mmCIF file with all atom_site columns, C-alpha atoms in Angstrom:
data_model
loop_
_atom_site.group_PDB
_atom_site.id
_atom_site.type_symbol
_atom_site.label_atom_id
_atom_site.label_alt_id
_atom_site.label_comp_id
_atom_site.label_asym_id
_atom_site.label_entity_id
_atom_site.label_seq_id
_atom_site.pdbx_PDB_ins_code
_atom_site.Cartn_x
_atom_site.Cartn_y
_atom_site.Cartn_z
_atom_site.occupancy
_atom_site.B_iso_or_equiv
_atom_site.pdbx_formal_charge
_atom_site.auth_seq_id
_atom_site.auth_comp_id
_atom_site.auth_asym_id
_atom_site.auth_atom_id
_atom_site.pdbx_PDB_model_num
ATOM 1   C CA . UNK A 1 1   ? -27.371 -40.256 -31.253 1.00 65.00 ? 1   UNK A CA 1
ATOM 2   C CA . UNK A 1 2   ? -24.331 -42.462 -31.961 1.00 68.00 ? 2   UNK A CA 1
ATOM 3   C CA . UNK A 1 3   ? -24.326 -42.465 -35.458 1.00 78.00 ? 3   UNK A CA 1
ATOM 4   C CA . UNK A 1 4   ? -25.065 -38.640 -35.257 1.00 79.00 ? 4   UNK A CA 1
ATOM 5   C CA . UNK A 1 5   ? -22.052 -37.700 -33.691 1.00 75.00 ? 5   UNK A CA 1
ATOM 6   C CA . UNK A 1 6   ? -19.839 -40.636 -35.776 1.00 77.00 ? 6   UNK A CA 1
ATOM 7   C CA . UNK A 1 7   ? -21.560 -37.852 -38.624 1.00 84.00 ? 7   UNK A CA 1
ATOM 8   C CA . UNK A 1 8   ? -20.166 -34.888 -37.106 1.00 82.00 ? 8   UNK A CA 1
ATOM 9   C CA . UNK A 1 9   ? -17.040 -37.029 -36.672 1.00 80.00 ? 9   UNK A CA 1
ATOM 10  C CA . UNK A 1 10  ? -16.320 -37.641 -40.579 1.00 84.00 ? 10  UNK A CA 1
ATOM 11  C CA . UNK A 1 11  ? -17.223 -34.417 -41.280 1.00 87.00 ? 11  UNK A CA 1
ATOM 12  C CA . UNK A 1 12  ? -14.902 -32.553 -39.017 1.00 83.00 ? 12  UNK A CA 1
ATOM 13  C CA . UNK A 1 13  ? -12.528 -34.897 -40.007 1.00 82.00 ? 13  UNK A CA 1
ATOM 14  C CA . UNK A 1 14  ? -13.379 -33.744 -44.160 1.00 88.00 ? 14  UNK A CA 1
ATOM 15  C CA . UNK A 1 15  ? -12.926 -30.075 -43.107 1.00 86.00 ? 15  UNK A CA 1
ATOM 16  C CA . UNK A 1 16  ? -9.600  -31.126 -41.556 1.00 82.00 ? 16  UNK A CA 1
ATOM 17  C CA . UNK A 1 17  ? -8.568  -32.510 -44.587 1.00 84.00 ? 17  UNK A CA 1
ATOM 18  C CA . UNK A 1 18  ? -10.121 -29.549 -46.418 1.00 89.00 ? 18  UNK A CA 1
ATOM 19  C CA . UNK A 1 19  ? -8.521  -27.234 -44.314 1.00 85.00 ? 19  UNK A CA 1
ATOM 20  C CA . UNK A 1 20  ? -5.078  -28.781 -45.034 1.00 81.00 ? 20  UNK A CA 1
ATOM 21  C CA . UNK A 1 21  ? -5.359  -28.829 -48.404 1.00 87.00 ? 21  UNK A CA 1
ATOM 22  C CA . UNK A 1 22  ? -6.091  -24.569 -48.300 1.00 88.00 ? 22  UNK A CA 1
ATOM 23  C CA . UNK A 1 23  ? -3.137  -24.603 -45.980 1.00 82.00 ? 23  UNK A CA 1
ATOM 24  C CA . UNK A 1 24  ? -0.977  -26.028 -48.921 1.00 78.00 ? 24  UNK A CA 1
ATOM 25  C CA . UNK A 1 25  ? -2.466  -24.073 -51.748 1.00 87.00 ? 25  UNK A CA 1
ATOM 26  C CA . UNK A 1 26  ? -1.963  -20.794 -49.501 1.00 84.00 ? 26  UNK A CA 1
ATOM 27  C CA . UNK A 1 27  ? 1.971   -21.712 -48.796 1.00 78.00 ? 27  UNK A CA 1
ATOM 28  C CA . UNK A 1 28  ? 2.272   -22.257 -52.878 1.00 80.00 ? 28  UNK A CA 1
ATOM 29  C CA . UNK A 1 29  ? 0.912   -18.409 -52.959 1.00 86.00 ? 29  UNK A CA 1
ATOM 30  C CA . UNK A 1 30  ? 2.861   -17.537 -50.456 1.00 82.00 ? 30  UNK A CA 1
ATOM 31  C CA . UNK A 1 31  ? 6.199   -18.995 -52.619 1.00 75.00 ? 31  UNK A CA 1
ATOM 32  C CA . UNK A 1 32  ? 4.901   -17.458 -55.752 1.00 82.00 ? 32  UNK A CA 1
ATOM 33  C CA . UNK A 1 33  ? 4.318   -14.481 -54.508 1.00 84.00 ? 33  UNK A CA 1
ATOM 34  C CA . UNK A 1 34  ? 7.958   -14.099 -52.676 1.00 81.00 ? 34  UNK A CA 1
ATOM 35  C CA . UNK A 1 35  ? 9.740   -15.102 -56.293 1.00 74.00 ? 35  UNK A CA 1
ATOM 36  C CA . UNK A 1 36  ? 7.823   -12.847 -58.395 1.00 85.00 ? 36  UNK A CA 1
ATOM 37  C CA . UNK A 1 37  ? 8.832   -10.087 -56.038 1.00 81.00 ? 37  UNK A CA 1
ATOM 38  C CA . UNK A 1 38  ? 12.442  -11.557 -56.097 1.00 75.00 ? 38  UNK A CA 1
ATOM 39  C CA . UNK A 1 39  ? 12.318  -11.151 -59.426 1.00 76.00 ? 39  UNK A CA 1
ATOM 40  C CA . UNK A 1 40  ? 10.963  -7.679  -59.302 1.00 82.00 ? 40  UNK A CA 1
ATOM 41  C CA . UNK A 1 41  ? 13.893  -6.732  -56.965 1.00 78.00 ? 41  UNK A CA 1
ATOM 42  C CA . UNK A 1 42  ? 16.343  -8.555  -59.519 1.00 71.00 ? 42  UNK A CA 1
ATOM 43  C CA . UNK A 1 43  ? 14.637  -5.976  -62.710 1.00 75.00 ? 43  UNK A CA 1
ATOM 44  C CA . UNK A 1 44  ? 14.449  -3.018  -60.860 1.00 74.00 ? 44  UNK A CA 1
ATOM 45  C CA . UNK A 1 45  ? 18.621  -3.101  -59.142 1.00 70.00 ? 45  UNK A CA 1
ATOM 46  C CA . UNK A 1 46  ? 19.489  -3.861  -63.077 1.00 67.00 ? 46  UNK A CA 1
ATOM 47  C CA . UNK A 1 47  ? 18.143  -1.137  -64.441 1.00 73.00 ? 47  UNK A CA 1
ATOM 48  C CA . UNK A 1 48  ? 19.104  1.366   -61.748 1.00 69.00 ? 48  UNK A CA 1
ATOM 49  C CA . UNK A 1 49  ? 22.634  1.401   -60.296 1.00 64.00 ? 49  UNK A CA 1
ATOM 50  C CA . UNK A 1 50  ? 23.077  4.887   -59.183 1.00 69.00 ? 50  UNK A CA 1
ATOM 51  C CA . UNK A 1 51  ? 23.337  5.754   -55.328 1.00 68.00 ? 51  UNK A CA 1
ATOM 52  C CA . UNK A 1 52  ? 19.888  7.179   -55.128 1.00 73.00 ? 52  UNK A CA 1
ATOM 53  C CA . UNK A 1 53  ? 18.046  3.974   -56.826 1.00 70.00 ? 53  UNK A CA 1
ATOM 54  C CA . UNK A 1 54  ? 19.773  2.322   -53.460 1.00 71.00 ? 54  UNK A CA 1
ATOM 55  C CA . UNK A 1 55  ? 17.455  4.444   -51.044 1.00 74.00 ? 55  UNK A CA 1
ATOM 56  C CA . UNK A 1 56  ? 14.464  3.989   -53.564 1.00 77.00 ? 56  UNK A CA 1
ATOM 57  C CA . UNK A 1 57  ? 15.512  0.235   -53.486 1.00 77.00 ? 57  UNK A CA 1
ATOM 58  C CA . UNK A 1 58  ? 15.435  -0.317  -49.929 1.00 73.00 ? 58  UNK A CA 1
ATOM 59  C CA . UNK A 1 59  ? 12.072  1.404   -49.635 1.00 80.00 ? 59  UNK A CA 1
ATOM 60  C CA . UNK A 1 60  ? 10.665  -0.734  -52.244 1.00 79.00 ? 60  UNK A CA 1
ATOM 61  C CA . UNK A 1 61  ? 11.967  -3.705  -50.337 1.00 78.00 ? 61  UNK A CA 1
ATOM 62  C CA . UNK A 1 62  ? 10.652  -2.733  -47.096 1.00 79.00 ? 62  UNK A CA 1
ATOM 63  C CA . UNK A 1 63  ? 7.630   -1.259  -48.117 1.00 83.00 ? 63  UNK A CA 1
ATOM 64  C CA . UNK A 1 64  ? 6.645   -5.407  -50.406 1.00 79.00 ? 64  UNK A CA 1
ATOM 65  C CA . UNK A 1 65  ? 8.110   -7.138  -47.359 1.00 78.00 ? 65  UNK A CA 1
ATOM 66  C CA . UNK A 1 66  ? 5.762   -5.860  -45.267 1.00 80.00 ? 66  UNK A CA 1
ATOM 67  C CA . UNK A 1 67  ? 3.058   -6.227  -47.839 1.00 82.00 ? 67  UNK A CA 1
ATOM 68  C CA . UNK A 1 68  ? 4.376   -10.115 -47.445 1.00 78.00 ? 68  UNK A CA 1
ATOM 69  C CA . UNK A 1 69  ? 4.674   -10.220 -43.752 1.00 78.00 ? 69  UNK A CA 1
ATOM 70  C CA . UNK A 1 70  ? 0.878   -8.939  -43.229 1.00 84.00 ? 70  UNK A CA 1
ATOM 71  C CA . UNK A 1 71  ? -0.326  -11.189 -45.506 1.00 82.00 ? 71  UNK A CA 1
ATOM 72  C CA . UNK A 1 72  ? 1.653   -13.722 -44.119 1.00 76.00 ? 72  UNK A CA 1
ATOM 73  C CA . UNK A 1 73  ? 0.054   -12.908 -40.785 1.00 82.00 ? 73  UNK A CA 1
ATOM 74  C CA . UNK A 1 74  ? -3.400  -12.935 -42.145 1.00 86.00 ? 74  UNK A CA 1
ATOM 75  C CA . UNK A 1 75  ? -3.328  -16.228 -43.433 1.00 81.00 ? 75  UNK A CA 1
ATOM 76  C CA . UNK A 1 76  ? -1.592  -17.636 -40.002 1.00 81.00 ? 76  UNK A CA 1
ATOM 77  C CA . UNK A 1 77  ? -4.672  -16.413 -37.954 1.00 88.00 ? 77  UNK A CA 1
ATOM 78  C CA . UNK A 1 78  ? -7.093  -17.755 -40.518 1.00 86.00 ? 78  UNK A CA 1
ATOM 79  C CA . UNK A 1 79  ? -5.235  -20.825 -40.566 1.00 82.00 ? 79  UNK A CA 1
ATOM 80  C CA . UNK A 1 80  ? -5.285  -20.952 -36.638 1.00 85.00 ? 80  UNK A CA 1
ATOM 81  C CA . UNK A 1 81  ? -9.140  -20.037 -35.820 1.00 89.00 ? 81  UNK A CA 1
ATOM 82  C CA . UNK A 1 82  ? -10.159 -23.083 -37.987 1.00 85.00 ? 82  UNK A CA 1
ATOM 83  C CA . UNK A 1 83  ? -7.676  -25.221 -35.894 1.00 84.00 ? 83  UNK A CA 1
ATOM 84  C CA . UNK A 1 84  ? -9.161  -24.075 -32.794 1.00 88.00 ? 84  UNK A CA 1
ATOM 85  C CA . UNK A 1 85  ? -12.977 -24.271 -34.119 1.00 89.00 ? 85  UNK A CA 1
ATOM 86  C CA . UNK A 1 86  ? -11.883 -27.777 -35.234 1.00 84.00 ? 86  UNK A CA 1
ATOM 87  C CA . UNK A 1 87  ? -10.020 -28.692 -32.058 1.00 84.00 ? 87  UNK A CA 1
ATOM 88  C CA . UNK A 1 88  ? -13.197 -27.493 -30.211 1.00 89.00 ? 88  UNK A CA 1
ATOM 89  C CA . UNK A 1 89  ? -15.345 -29.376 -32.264 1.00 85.00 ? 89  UNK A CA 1
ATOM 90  C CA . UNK A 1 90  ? -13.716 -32.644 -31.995 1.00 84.00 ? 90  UNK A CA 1
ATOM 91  C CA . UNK A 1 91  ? -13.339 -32.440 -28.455 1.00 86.00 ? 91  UNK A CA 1
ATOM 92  C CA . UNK A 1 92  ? -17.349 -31.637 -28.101 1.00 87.00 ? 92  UNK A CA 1
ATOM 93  C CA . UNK A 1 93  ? -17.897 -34.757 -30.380 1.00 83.00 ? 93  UNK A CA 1
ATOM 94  C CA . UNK A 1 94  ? -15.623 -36.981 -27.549 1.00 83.00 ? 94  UNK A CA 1
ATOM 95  C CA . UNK A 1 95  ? -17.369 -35.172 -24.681 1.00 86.00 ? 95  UNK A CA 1
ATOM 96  C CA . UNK A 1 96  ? -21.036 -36.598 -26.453 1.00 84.00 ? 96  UNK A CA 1
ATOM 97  C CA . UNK A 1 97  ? -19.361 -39.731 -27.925 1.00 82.00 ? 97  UNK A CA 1
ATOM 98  C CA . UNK A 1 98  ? -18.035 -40.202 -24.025 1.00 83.00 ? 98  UNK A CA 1
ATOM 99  C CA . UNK A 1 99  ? -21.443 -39.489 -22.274 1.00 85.00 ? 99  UNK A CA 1
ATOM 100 C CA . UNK A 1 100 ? -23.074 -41.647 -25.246 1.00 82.00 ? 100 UNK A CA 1
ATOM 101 C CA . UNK A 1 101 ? -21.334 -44.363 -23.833 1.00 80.00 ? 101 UNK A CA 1
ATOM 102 C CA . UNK A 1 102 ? -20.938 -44.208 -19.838 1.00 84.00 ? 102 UNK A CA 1
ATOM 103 C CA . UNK A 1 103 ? -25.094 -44.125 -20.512 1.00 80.00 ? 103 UNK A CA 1
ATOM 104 C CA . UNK A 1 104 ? -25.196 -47.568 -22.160 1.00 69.00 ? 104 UNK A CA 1
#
């Protein structure tokens, strides 16, 4: 029973890791994604400089904001259920590991 839960051990500890490793690839979307619509922003104020491209603008900018925020959001809550499925996890594997041991 030992070794089992020295198993589950390693491999929560690999879906840590694994998790991590999304968590960076995600932020590296998340920083593409905000300079490509930076740049966006950039095209579209050069080729409009009239007073109504400024109320088109700002609706454009709200409007991909909030596109980033809710994506942003997503990810977080993702990010966070695996963190507590993994805390959980990890503290079930002490609990055994624990009980393993006061039974020796």
């Amino acid at each position: 029973v030992l070794s089992a839960c020295q198993g589950q051990l390693r491999q929560a500890e690999a879906e840590n890791a694994q998790l991590q490793l999304q968590l960076k690839k995600l932020n590296e979307e998340y920083a593409l994604h905000l300079q490509r619509c930076a740049r966006a922003v950039a095209e579209y104020a050069n080729r409009t400089s009239q007073e109504p491209a400024a109320a088109a603008l700002r609706t454009f900018l709200e409007t991909t904001l909030e596109h980033i925020r809710a994506a942003h959001r997503s990810r977080e809550q993702q990010l966070a259920r695996a963190a507590r499925a993994y805390r959980k996890r990890l503290s079930d594997l002490s609990r055994r590991h624990e009980e393993l041991l006061a039974t020796r």
